[in-house]
mmCIF file of C-alpha atoms in Angstrom:
data_model
loop_
_atom_site.group_PDB
_atom_site.id
_atom_site.type_symbol
_atom_site.label_atom_id
_atom_site.label_comp_id
_atom_site.label_asym_id
_atom_site.label_seq_id
_atom_site.Cartn_x
_atom_site.Cartn_y
_atom_site.Cartn_z
ATOM 1 C CA MET A 1 85.105 96.884 112.261
ATOM 2 C CA ILE A 2 86.942 99.995 113.507
ATOM 3 C CA SER A 3 88.308 99.928 117.061
ATOM 4 C CA TYR A 4 88.886 103.179 118.925
ATOM 5 C CA ILE A 5 89.603 104.774 122.281
ATOM 6 C CA ALA A 6 89.424 108.394 123.490
ATOM 7 C CA LYS A 7 90.919 109.575 126.777
ATOM 8 C CA SER A 8 91.391 112.958 128.443
ATOM 9 C CA ASP A 9 93.597 113.759 131.437
ATOM 10 C CA LEU A 10 93.864 116.817 133.685
ATOM 11 C CA GLY A 11 97.665 116.888 133.572
ATOM 12 C CA ARG A 12 99.820 117.967 136.508
ATOM 13 C CA ARG A 13 99.446 121.739 136.525
ATOM 14 C CA ARG A 14 95.802 122.494 135.689
ATOM 15 C CA GLU A 15 92.904 122.585 138.138
ATOM 16 C CA ASN A 16 90.193 121.972 135.557
ATOM 17 C CA ASN A 17 90.067 120.092 132.276
ATOM 18 C CA GLU A 18 89.078 122.255 129.298
ATOM 19 C CA ASP A 19 89.723 119.454 126.780
ATOM 20 C CA ASN A 20 87.039 117.243 125.313
ATOM 21 C CA TYR A 21 86.705 114.663 122.550
ATOM 22 C CA ILE A 22 84.274 113.569 119.838
ATOM 23 C CA GLU A 23 83.140 109.954 119.453
ATOM 24 C CA CYS A 24 80.236 108.537 117.444
ATOM 25 C CA ILE A 25 80.110 105.146 115.723
ATOM 26 C CA ASP A 26 77.436 103.104 113.978
ATOM 27 C CA ALA A 27 76.297 99.687 115.186
ATOM 28 C CA GLN A 28 78.464 97.869 112.630
ATOM 29 C CA GLY A 29 81.578 99.852 113.515
ATOM 30 C CA ARG A 30 82.125 100.974 109.930
ATOM 31 C CA GLN A 31 81.760 104.772 110.230
ATOM 32 C CA LEU A 32 83.434 106.472 113.158
ATOM 33 C CA LEU A 33 83.378 110.175 114.028
ATOM 34 C CA LEU A 34 86.420 110.785 116.221
ATOM 35 C CA GLY A 35 88.530 113.745 117.324
ATOM 36 C CA VAL A 36 89.738 116.037 120.088
ATOM 37 C CA ILE A 37 88.764 119.536 121.239
ATOM 38 C CA ASP A 38 90.938 121.879 123.281
ATOM 39 C CA GLY A 39 89.035 124.605 125.102
ATOM 40 C CA VAL A 40 90.543 128.067 125.562
ATOM 41 C CA GLY A 41 89.498 130.554 128.224
ATOM 42 C CA GLY A 42 90.163 128.900 131.579
ATOM 43 C CA TYR A 43 87.498 129.590 134.145
ATOM 44 C CA ALA A 44 86.000 132.020 131.627
ATOM 45 C CA GLY A 45 84.507 129.138 129.692
ATOM 46 C CA GLY A 46 87.048 127.072 127.743
ATOM 47 C CA GLU A 47 85.417 123.846 128.808
ATOM 48 C CA VAL A 48 81.990 125.298 127.934
ATOM 49 C CA ALA A 49 83.146 126.103 124.398
ATOM 50 C CA ALA A 50 84.587 122.605 124.055
ATOM 51 C CA GLN A 51 81.309 121.032 125.176
ATOM 52 C CA ILE A 52 79.232 123.180 122.797
ATOM 53 C CA CYS A 53 81.558 122.174 119.961
ATOM 54 C CA ARG A 54 81.282 118.483 120.848
ATOM 55 C CA ASP A 55 77.501 118.540 121.067
ATOM 56 C CA THR A 56 77.151 120.344 117.728
ATOM 57 C CA VAL A 57 79.553 118.096 115.834
ATOM 58 C CA GLU A 58 78.141 114.854 117.240
ATOM 59 C CA ALA A 59 74.609 116.053 116.385
ATOM 60 C CA GLY A 60 75.721 116.184 112.725
ATOM 61 C CA TYR A 61 77.004 112.586 112.657
ATOM 62 C CA ALA A 62 73.957 111.106 110.914
ATOM 63 C CA GLU A 63 74.021 113.903 108.346
ATOM 64 C CA LEU A 64 77.664 113.145 107.554
ATOM 65 C CA CYS A 65 77.048 109.416 107.183
ATOM 66 C CA ALA A 66 74.289 110.119 104.643
ATOM 67 C CA THR A 67 76.461 112.488 102.578
ATOM 68 C CA ALA A 68 78.071 111.408 99.302
ATOM 69 C CA PRO A 69 81.869 111.018 99.591
ATOM 70 C CA GLU A 70 82.670 113.842 97.185
ATOM 71 C CA LEU A 71 80.508 116.226 99.242
ATOM 72 C CA LEU A 72 81.886 115.301 102.667
ATOM 73 C CA PRO A 73 84.631 117.974 102.869
ATOM 74 C CA GLU A 74 82.078 120.728 102.330
ATOM 75 C CA ALA A 75 79.666 119.055 104.784
ATOM 76 C CA LEU A 76 82.431 119.007 107.411
ATOM 77 C CA ARG A 77 83.144 122.686 106.789
ATOM 78 C CA ARG A 78 79.459 123.575 107.299
ATOM 79 C CA LEU A 79 79.389 121.538 110.504
ATOM 80 C CA VAL A 80 82.401 123.358 111.951
ATOM 81 C CA VAL A 81 80.892 126.744 110.994
ATOM 82 C CA ARG A 82 77.724 125.663 112.804
ATOM 83 C CA ALA A 83 79.727 124.771 115.944
ATOM 84 C CA ASN A 84 81.599 128.086 115.776
ATOM 85 C CA ASN A 85 78.421 130.114 115.545
ATOM 86 C CA ALA A 86 76.830 128.143 118.389
ATOM 87 C CA ILE A 87 79.749 129.250 120.570
ATOM 88 C CA ILE A 88 79.274 132.859 119.389
ATOM 89 C CA ASP A 89 75.580 132.650 120.260
ATOM 90 C CA GLN A 90 76.458 131.557 123.808
ATOM 91 C CA GLN A 91 79.054 134.333 124.122
ATOM 92 C CA GLU A 92 76.416 136.912 123.261
ATOM 93 C CA GLN A 93 74.033 135.541 125.865
ATOM 94 C CA VAL A 94 76.453 135.184 128.798
ATOM 95 C CA ASP A 95 78.912 137.999 129.493
ATOM 96 C CA GLU A 96 81.248 135.748 131.519
ATOM 97 C CA LEU A 97 81.764 133.553 128.440
ATOM 98 C CA ARG A 98 82.687 136.237 125.918
ATOM 99 C CA SER A 99 86.344 135.176 125.798
ATOM 100 C CA MET A 100 85.711 131.434 125.468
ATOM 101 C CA SER A 101 86.858 129.556 122.379
ATOM 102 C CA CYS A 102 88.332 126.211 121.326
ATOM 103 C CA VAL A 103 90.359 124.414 118.670
ATOM 104 C CA LEU A 104 89.578 121.004 117.239
ATOM 105 C CA SER A 105 90.707 118.216 114.946
ATOM 106 C CA PHE A 106 88.332 115.416 114.015
ATOM 107 C CA ALA A 107 87.399 113.107 111.155
ATOM 108 C CA LEU A 108 84.789 110.753 109.815
ATOM 109 C CA LEU A 109 86.634 107.455 109.397
ATOM 110 C CA ASP A 110 85.044 105.177 106.798
ATOM 111 C CA TYR A 111 85.888 101.471 106.892
ATOM 112 C CA GLU A 112 84.302 100.596 103.547
ATOM 113 C CA ARG A 113 85.955 103.429 101.603
ATOM 114 C CA GLU A 114 89.263 103.058 103.499
ATOM 115 C CA THR A 115 89.310 106.853 103.824
ATOM 116 C CA LEU A 116 89.110 109.466 106.556
ATOM 117 C CA TYR A 117 87.525 112.875 105.950
ATOM 118 C CA TYR A 118 88.869 115.453 108.389
ATOM 119 C CA ALA A 119 88.268 119.022 109.562
ATOM 120 C CA HIS A 120 90.689 121.096 111.583
ATOM 121 C CA VAL A 121 91.022 124.520 113.211
ATOM 122 C CA GLY A 122 93.871 125.549 115.526
ATOM 123 C CA ASP A 123 96.837 123.612 116.894
ATOM 124 C CA SER A 124 95.390 120.259 117.881
ATOM 125 C CA ARG A 125 96.778 117.590 115.595
ATOM 126 C CA GLY A 126 95.860 114.604 113.458
ATOM 127 C CA TYR A 127 98.487 111.914 112.820
ATOM 128 C CA ILE A 128 98.484 108.566 111.039
ATOM 129 C CA LEU A 129 100.928 105.733 111.664
ATOM 130 C CA ARG A 130 101.491 103.510 108.623
ATOM 131 C CA GLY A 131 104.151 100.853 108.873
ATOM 132 C CA ASN A 132 106.944 102.483 110.877
ATOM 133 C CA GLU A 133 106.228 106.043 109.715
ATOM 134 C CA LEU A 134 104.211 108.619 111.641
ATOM 135 C CA SER A 135 102.931 111.509 109.518
ATOM 136 C CA LYS A 136 100.837 114.562 110.411
ATOM 137 C CA PHE A 137 97.974 115.292 108.027
ATOM 138 C CA THR A 138 96.731 118.498 109.692
ATOM 139 C CA HIS A 139 98.551 121.853 109.722
ATOM 140 C CA ASP A 140 99.050 123.932 112.837
ATOM 141 C CA HIS A 141 97.345 127.312 112.596
ATOM 142 C CA SER A 142 100.164 129.126 114.348
ATOM 143 C CA MET A 143 103.371 130.925 113.438
ATOM 144 C CA VAL A 144 105.576 128.414 115.274
ATOM 145 C CA GLY A 145 103.740 125.484 113.717
ATOM 146 C CA TYR A 146 104.297 126.970 110.270
ATOM 147 C CA LEU A 147 108.029 127.419 110.926
ATOM 148 C CA GLU A 148 108.276 123.809 112.084
ATOM 149 C CA GLU A 149 106.387 122.401 109.100
ATOM 150 C CA THR A 150 108.502 124.340 106.607
ATOM 151 C CA GLY A 151 111.740 123.195 108.256
ATOM 152 C CA SER A 152 112.753 126.682 109.373
ATOM 153 C CA ILE A 153 113.099 125.436 112.947
ATOM 154 C CA SER A 154 113.473 121.960 114.395
ATOM 155 C CA GLU A 155 110.772 120.110 116.294
ATOM 156 C CA GLU A 156 112.782 120.521 119.505
ATOM 157 C CA ALA A 157 113.061 124.288 118.969
ATOM 158 C CA ALA A 158 109.335 124.537 118.188
ATOM 159 C CA MET A 159 108.393 122.642 121.365
ATOM 160 C CA SER A 160 110.299 125.140 123.519
ATOM 161 C CA HIS A 161 109.484 128.302 121.528
ATOM 162 C CA PRO A 162 108.097 131.143 123.709
ATOM 163 C CA ARG A 163 105.295 131.840 121.215
ATOM 164 C CA ARG A 164 104.306 128.186 120.873
ATOM 165 C CA ASN A 165 100.776 128.725 122.208
ATOM 166 C CA GLU A 166 99.874 131.672 119.977
ATOM 167 C CA VAL A 167 97.166 130.341 117.647
ATOM 168 C CA SER A 168 95.934 132.208 114.565
ATOM 169 C CA LYS A 169 92.524 130.472 114.271
ATOM 170 C CA LEU A 170 89.998 129.647 116.979
ATOM 171 C CA LEU A 171 86.344 128.638 117.069
ATOM 172 C CA GLY A 172 84.521 131.466 118.835
ATOM 173 C CA GLU A 173 86.816 134.184 117.558
ATOM 174 C CA ARG A 174 84.215 135.657 115.166
ATOM 175 C CA ARG A 175 81.021 134.613 113.455
ATOM 176 C CA LEU A 176 81.616 132.597 110.284
ATOM 177 C CA THR A 177 79.657 131.868 107.130
ATOM 178 C CA THR A 178 79.986 129.063 104.609
ATOM 179 C CA GLU A 179 81.805 131.584 102.415
ATOM 180 C CA ASP A 180 84.782 131.580 104.814
ATOM 181 C CA LEU A 181 86.367 128.734 102.882
ATOM 182 C CA GLU A 182 89.918 129.281 104.130
ATOM 183 C CA TYR A 183 89.126 129.376 107.829
ATOM 184 C CA VAL A 184 88.355 125.689 108.282
ATOM 185 C CA GLU A 185 90.920 123.209 106.989
ATOM 186 C CA VAL A 186 89.252 120.147 105.453
ATOM 187 C CA GLY A 187 90.687 117.216 103.533
ATOM 188 C CA THR A 188 90.887 113.470 103.042
ATOM 189 C CA HIS A 189 93.493 110.823 103.778
ATOM 190 C CA SER A 190 93.664 107.106 103.088
ATOM 191 C CA PHE A 191 92.880 104.869 106.079
ATOM 192 C CA TYR A 192 93.993 101.274 105.540
ATOM 193 C CA GLY A 193 93.899 98.171 107.673
ATOM 194 C CA GLY A 194 96.793 98.224 110.123
ATOM 195 C CA ASP A 195 96.989 102.043 110.161
ATOM 196 C CA CYS A 196 96.667 103.807 113.497
ATOM 197 C CA VAL A 197 95.037 107.258 113.540
ATOM 198 C CA LEU A 198 95.864 109.621 116.395
ATOM 199 C CA PHE A 199 94.153 112.884 117.296
ATOM 200 C CA CYS A 200 95.670 114.804 120.202
ATOM 201 C CA SER A 201 95.614 118.163 121.949
ATOM 202 C CA ASP A 202 98.780 120.212 122.327
ATOM 203 C CA GLY A 203 99.111 118.879 125.857
ATOM 204 C CA LEU A 204 100.686 115.840 124.183
ATOM 205 C CA SER A 205 102.396 117.277 121.088
ATOM 206 C CA ASP A 206 104.030 120.153 123.029
ATOM 207 C CA LEU A 207 105.816 117.732 125.350
ATOM 208 C CA VAL A 208 106.325 114.355 123.626
ATOM 209 C CA PRO A 209 108.468 114.304 120.455
ATOM 210 C CA SER A 210 106.947 112.650 117.392
ATOM 211 C CA LEU A 211 109.597 109.907 117.471
ATOM 212 C CA GLU A 212 108.508 108.843 120.957
ATOM 213 C CA ILE A 213 104.839 109.054 119.943
ATOM 214 C CA ALA A 214 105.577 106.682 117.053
ATOM 215 C CA GLN A 215 107.454 104.261 119.327
ATOM 216 C CA ILE A 216 104.506 104.092 121.711
ATOM 217 C CA LEU A 217 102.048 103.539 118.861
ATOM 218 C CA LEU A 218 104.299 100.751 117.530
ATOM 219 C CA SER A 219 104.350 98.966 120.888
ATOM 220 C CA GLY A 220 101.711 96.465 119.740
ATOM 221 C CA SER A 221 99.628 96.779 122.906
ATOM 222 C CA SER A 222 95.899 97.526 122.904
ATOM 223 C CA LEU A 223 94.628 100.936 121.822
ATOM 224 C CA GLU A 224 93.608 101.705 125.391
ATOM 225 C CA ALA A 225 97.065 100.804 126.716
ATOM 226 C CA ARG A 226 98.755 102.929 124.043
ATOM 227 C CA ALA A 227 96.494 105.900 124.803
ATOM 228 C CA GLN A 228 97.266 105.614 128.486
ATOM 229 C CA GLN A 229 100.994 105.346 127.768
ATOM 230 C CA LEU A 230 100.903 108.530 125.666
ATOM 231 C CA ILE A 231 99.210 110.420 128.494
ATOM 232 C CA ALA A 232 101.667 109.014 131.039
ATOM 233 C CA GLN A 233 104.609 110.121 128.893
ATOM 234 C CA ALA A 234 103.244 113.686 128.636
ATOM 235 C CA ASN A 235 102.813 113.769 132.408
ATOM 236 C CA GLU A 236 106.319 112.393 132.841
ATOM 237 C CA TYR A 237 107.597 115.422 130.894
ATOM 238 C CA GLY A 238 105.751 117.859 133.143
ATOM 239 C CA GLY A 239 102.056 117.576 132.216
ATOM 240 C CA LYS A 240 101.780 121.365 131.927
ATOM 241 C CA ASP A 241 98.417 121.230 130.106
ATOM 242 C CA ASN A 242 95.374 119.004 129.751
ATOM 243 C CA ILE A 243 96.154 115.931 127.661
ATOM 244 C CA THR A 244 93.615 114.370 125.294
ATOM 245 C CA VAL A 245 94.234 111.554 122.824
ATOM 246 C CA ALA A 246 91.956 109.586 120.499
ATOM 247 C CA LEU A 247 93.132 106.477 118.632
ATOM 248 C CA ALA A 248 91.479 104.378 115.917
ATOM 249 C CA SER A 249 92.496 101.355 113.884
ATOM 250 C CA TYR A 250 91.143 98.214 112.268
ATOM 251 C CA ALA A 251 92.609 94.883 111.227
ATOM 252 C CA THR A 252 93.765 94.364 107.653
ATOM 253 C CA LYS A 253 90.901 93.178 105.497
ATOM 254 C CA GLU A 254 91.116 89.582 104.306
ATOM 255 C CA ALA A 255 92.016 89.239 100.663
ATOM 256 C CA TYR A 256 89.148 88.189 98.412
ATOM 257 C CA GLN A 257 89.228 84.467 97.658
ATOM 258 C CA PRO A 258 87.140 83.422 94.639
ATOM 259 C CA ILE A 259 85.171 80.186 95.098
ATOM 260 C CA ALA A 260 86.468 77.473 92.790
ATOM 261 C CA PRO A 261 83.835 75.619 90.707
ATOM 262 C CA LYS A 262 82.983 72.052 91.675
ATOM 263 C CA THR A 263 85.065 69.371 90.022
ATOM 264 C CA GLU A 264 82.079 67.501 88.590
ATOM 265 C CA GLU A 265 80.859 70.623 86.863
ATOM 266 C CA LEU A 266 84.060 71.059 84.922
ATOM 267 C CA LYS A 267 83.895 69.865 81.335
ATOM 268 C CA PRO A 268 87.041 68.766 79.566
ATOM 269 C CA GLU A 269 88.053 71.017 76.765
ATOM 270 C CA PRO A 270 88.077 69.425 73.307
ATOM 271 C CA SER A 271 91.502 68.299 72.252
ATOM 272 C CA ARG A 272 93.191 70.541 69.813
ATOM 273 C CA PRO A 273 95.671 69.400 67.198
ATOM 274 C CA GLU A 274 99.216 70.329 67.954
ATOM 275 C CA PRO A 275 100.274 73.221 65.756
ATOM 276 C CA LYS A 276 102.695 72.200 63.064
ATOM 277 C CA ALA A 277 106.114 73.612 63.451
ATOM 278 C CA GLU A 278 106.719 76.154 60.786
ATOM 279 C CA PRO A 279 109.931 75.672 58.835
ATOM 280 C CA LYS A 280 112.594 77.983 60.024
ATOM 281 C CA PRO A 281 113.440 80.506 57.328
ATOM 282 C CA LYS A 282 116.979 80.258 56.169
ATOM 283 C CA SER A 283 119.199 83.256 56.196
ATOM 284 C CA SER A 284 119.895 84.900 52.847
ATOM 285 C CA TRP A 285 123.589 84.792 53.706
ATOM 286 C CA GLY A 286 123.371 81.031 54.163
ATOM 287 C CA ARG A 287 121.735 80.552 50.761
ATOM 288 C CA ILE A 288 124.361 82.685 49.023
ATOM 289 C CA LEU A 289 127.284 80.917 50.645
ATOM 290 C CA GLY A 290 125.729 77.520 49.992
ATOM 291 C CA GLY A 291 125.349 78.316 46.283
ATOM 292 C CA ILE A 292 128.934 79.536 46.009
ATOM 293 C CA LEU A 293 130.283 76.459 47.756
ATOM 294 C CA LEU A 294 128.224 74.074 45.610
ATOM 295 C CA SER A 295 129.326 75.771 42.383
ATOM 296 C CA PHE A 296 132.927 75.650 43.522
ATOM 297 C CA VAL A 297 132.814 71.944 44.348
ATOM 298 C CA LEU A 298 131.061 71.087 41.076
ATOM 299 C CA GLY A 299 133.593 73.095 39.114
ATOM 300 C CA LEU A 300 136.409 71.382 40.945
ATOM 301 C CA ALA A 301 135.022 67.931 40.179
ATOM 302 C CA LEU A 302 134.426 68.742 36.524
ATOM 303 C CA GLY A 303 137.944 70.087 36.148
ATOM 304 C CA TYR A 304 139.378 66.994 37.697
ATOM 305 C CA LEU A 305 137.385 64.703 35.371
ATOM 306 C CA LEU A 306 138.408 66.703 32.338
ATOM 307 C CA GLY A 307 142.008 66.722 33.390
ATOM 308 C CA SER A 308 142.116 63.005 34.065
ATOM 309 C CA GLY A 309 140.426 62.081 30.731
ATOM 310 C CA LEU A 310 137.791 59.990 32.418
ATOM 311 C CA LEU A 311 134.967 61.680 30.537
ATOM 312 C CA ALA A 312 136.624 60.748 27.244
ATOM 313 C CA GLN A 313 137.206 57.205 28.397
ATOM 314 C CA TRP A 314 133.575 56.897 29.393
ATOM 315 C CA GLY A 315 132.523 58.184 25.945
ATOM 316 C CA LEU A 316 130.853 61.271 27.316
ATOM 317 C CA ILE A 317 133.084 63.517 25.192
ATOM 318 C CA PRO A 318 134.954 62.670 21.949
ATOM 319 C CA GLN A 319 138.609 61.858 22.251
ATOM 320 C CA GLN A 320 140.863 64.296 20.471
ATOM 321 C CA GLY A 321 144.309 63.129 19.457
ATOM 322 C CA PRO A 322 146.539 60.726 21.228
ATOM 323 C CA GLN A 323 146.178 60.453 24.987
ATOM 324 C CA ILE A 324 149.206 61.480 26.983
ATOM 325 C CA LYS A 325 149.743 59.475 30.102
ATOM 326 C CA PRO A 326 150.569 61.793 33.000
ATOM 327 C CA THR A 327 153.853 61.317 34.766
ATOM 328 C CA ASP A 328 154.158 60.506 38.438
ATOM 329 C CA SER A 329 155.129 64.092 39.265
ATOM 330 C CA THR A 330 152.068 65.391 37.440
ATOM 331 C CA LEU A 331 149.807 63.008 39.344
ATOM 332 C CA LEU A 332 151.400 64.078 42.644
ATOM 333 C CA ARG A 333 150.850 67.748 41.790
ATOM 334 C CA ILE A 334 147.222 67.063 40.857
ATOM 335 C CA GLU A 335 146.628 65.177 44.113
ATOM 336 C CA GLN A 336 148.185 68.030 46.089
ATOM 337 C CA GLU A 337 145.973 70.543 44.329
ATOM 338 C CA ARG A 338 142.942 68.330 44.912
ATOM 339 C CA ASP A 339 143.752 68.045 48.626
ATOM 340 C CA SER A 340 144.224 71.801 48.769
ATOM 341 C CA LEU A 341 140.894 72.399 47.076
ATOM 342 C CA ILE A 342 139.168 69.928 49.406
ATOM 343 C CA TYR A 343 140.692 71.739 52.402
ATOM 344 C CA LYS A 344 139.475 75.074 51.043
ATOM 345 C CA ALA A 345 136.026 73.558 50.474
ATOM 346 C CA ASP A 346 135.933 72.339 54.090
ATOM 347 C CA THR A 347 137.021 75.757 55.289
ATOM 348 C CA LEU A 348 134.266 77.441 53.278
ATOM 349 C CA ARG A 349 131.750 74.960 54.626
ATOM 350 C CA GLN A 350 132.794 75.746 58.201
ATOM 351 C CA GLU A 351 132.554 79.460 57.523
ATOM 352 C CA ARG A 352 129.115 78.928 56.020
ATOM 353 C CA ASP A 353 128.009 77.001 59.142
ATOM 354 C CA SER A 354 129.449 79.731 61.369
ATOM 355 C CA LEU A 355 127.582 82.437 59.454
ATOM 356 C CA GLN A 356 124.407 80.378 59.585
ATOM 357 C CA HIS A 357 124.786 80.016 63.383
ATOM 358 C CA LEU A 358 125.401 83.747 63.721
ATOM 359 C CA SER A 359 122.307 84.497 61.630
ATOM 360 C CA ASP A 360 120.188 82.147 63.765
ATOM 361 C CA SER A 361 121.520 83.766 66.956
ATOM 362 C CA LEU A 362 120.671 87.245 65.684
ATOM 363 C CA GLN A 363 117.173 86.129 64.723
ATOM 364 C CA GLY A 364 116.711 84.651 68.216
ATOM 365 C CA ARG A 365 117.796 87.879 69.859
ATOM 366 C CA MET A 366 115.479 89.920 67.629
ATOM 367 C CA THR A 367 112.584 87.633 68.603
ATOM 368 C CA THR A 368 113.433 88.047 72.316
ATOM 369 C CA VAL A 369 113.569 91.831 71.988
ATOM 370 C CA ARG A 370 110.267 91.891 70.063
ATOM 371 C CA GLN A 371 108.566 89.765 72.737
ATOM 372 C CA ALA A 372 109.975 91.990 75.487
ATOM 373 C CA LEU A 373 108.592 95.085 73.743
ATOM 374 C CA GLU A 374 105.216 93.548 73.008
ATOM 375 C CA GLY A 375 104.973 91.620 76.285
ATOM 376 C CA PRO A 376 103.331 94.251 78.593
ATOM 377 C CA ASP A 377 100.635 95.115 76.052
ATOM 378 C CA GLN A 378 99.999 91.470 75.339
ATOM 379 C CA SER A 379 99.852 90.700 79.095
ATOM 380 C CA ARG A 380 97.311 93.472 79.596
ATOM 381 C CA ARG A 381 95.209 92.149 76.736
ATOM 382 C CA GLU A 382 95.305 88.639 78.172
ATOM 383 C CA THR A 383 94.470 89.961 81.669
ATOM 384 C CA SER A 384 91.559 91.994 80.293
ATOM 385 C CA SER A 385 90.319 88.948 78.395
ATOM 386 C CA THR A 386 90.544 86.784 81.536
ATOM 387 C CA SER A 387 88.756 89.396 83.641
ATOM 388 C CA ALA A 388 86.003 89.665 81.060
ATOM 389 C CA GLN A 389 85.497 85.900 81.125
ATOM 390 C CA HIS A 390 85.264 85.879 84.933
#
């Protein structure tokens, strides 16, 4: 449910209040029409123009609520044109009111869609506080406002500029048609739980810097207390004009919690056989080195047997001629060569194991990289599959 407050104050220098505000909300508090109107014309009818505008806009509340979201900006534009022409009609009927006009900023705030649909003419303002950041979503229809928004002058310079109150667009300035698309500013903005929407007349924004406005909105007090504090701050800085503020917010929506199925309704899944571990493919380098090492060792052994005459003694090969008994020095040399060959064989075996380890490490890294590349797509497929099942 949306909470809101709208307040208007005379200020310290005016004798009558030409400001007004718009407020309409449904019984469930889910669609709120809220905004401010600043009348122009003094005793010549500024407050009359503001009241005509309020009555016309509030009369269109039900029509707005029944409008499809994509058609709301155009519906808001038509409603503002209707209010403008109602003011023109009154000007033509009463001579004393021919100079009356007003500016306005308002929106239809939709709780379900988490969106606000706004319309704006003039130099009243619409702000939204999200987190610690205050941002303005309307644009001042004035030369000074344009210079401030484009960064040509600072906010402080704009607030004290001698042409600050010169406005380029007013309701009641001339009769409008729905073809005047550029005259009324319309748009949409997100409106989330915890946000605070502020509409205000220039009686606030001309005197209180945006940083101080944000600090007051962040105070954590009730909407009514914050609205009153904003007005008090404008009066503290001189209160040279009427001051009107309208605030709206709602608590963050609770996250959706799916209801877990009852335990007794759960059926155990049939057991599945554990997948057999696939044999790890050996590296081609490992097979090559293994073959070389095996051939080398076999050749070494065969050479030793031939050299020692054991094969002849065992009758595996015919003896040829007299057998010469090797001397001690020959045996020592053969043993040294054998030890050297064994050492070389061990060295080759270690190098083979090192290459095998390196090959396994490279394969592991390639698998990790492949999984990292395929992971997001696979995760999306699994998420889509899970969503489909639910």
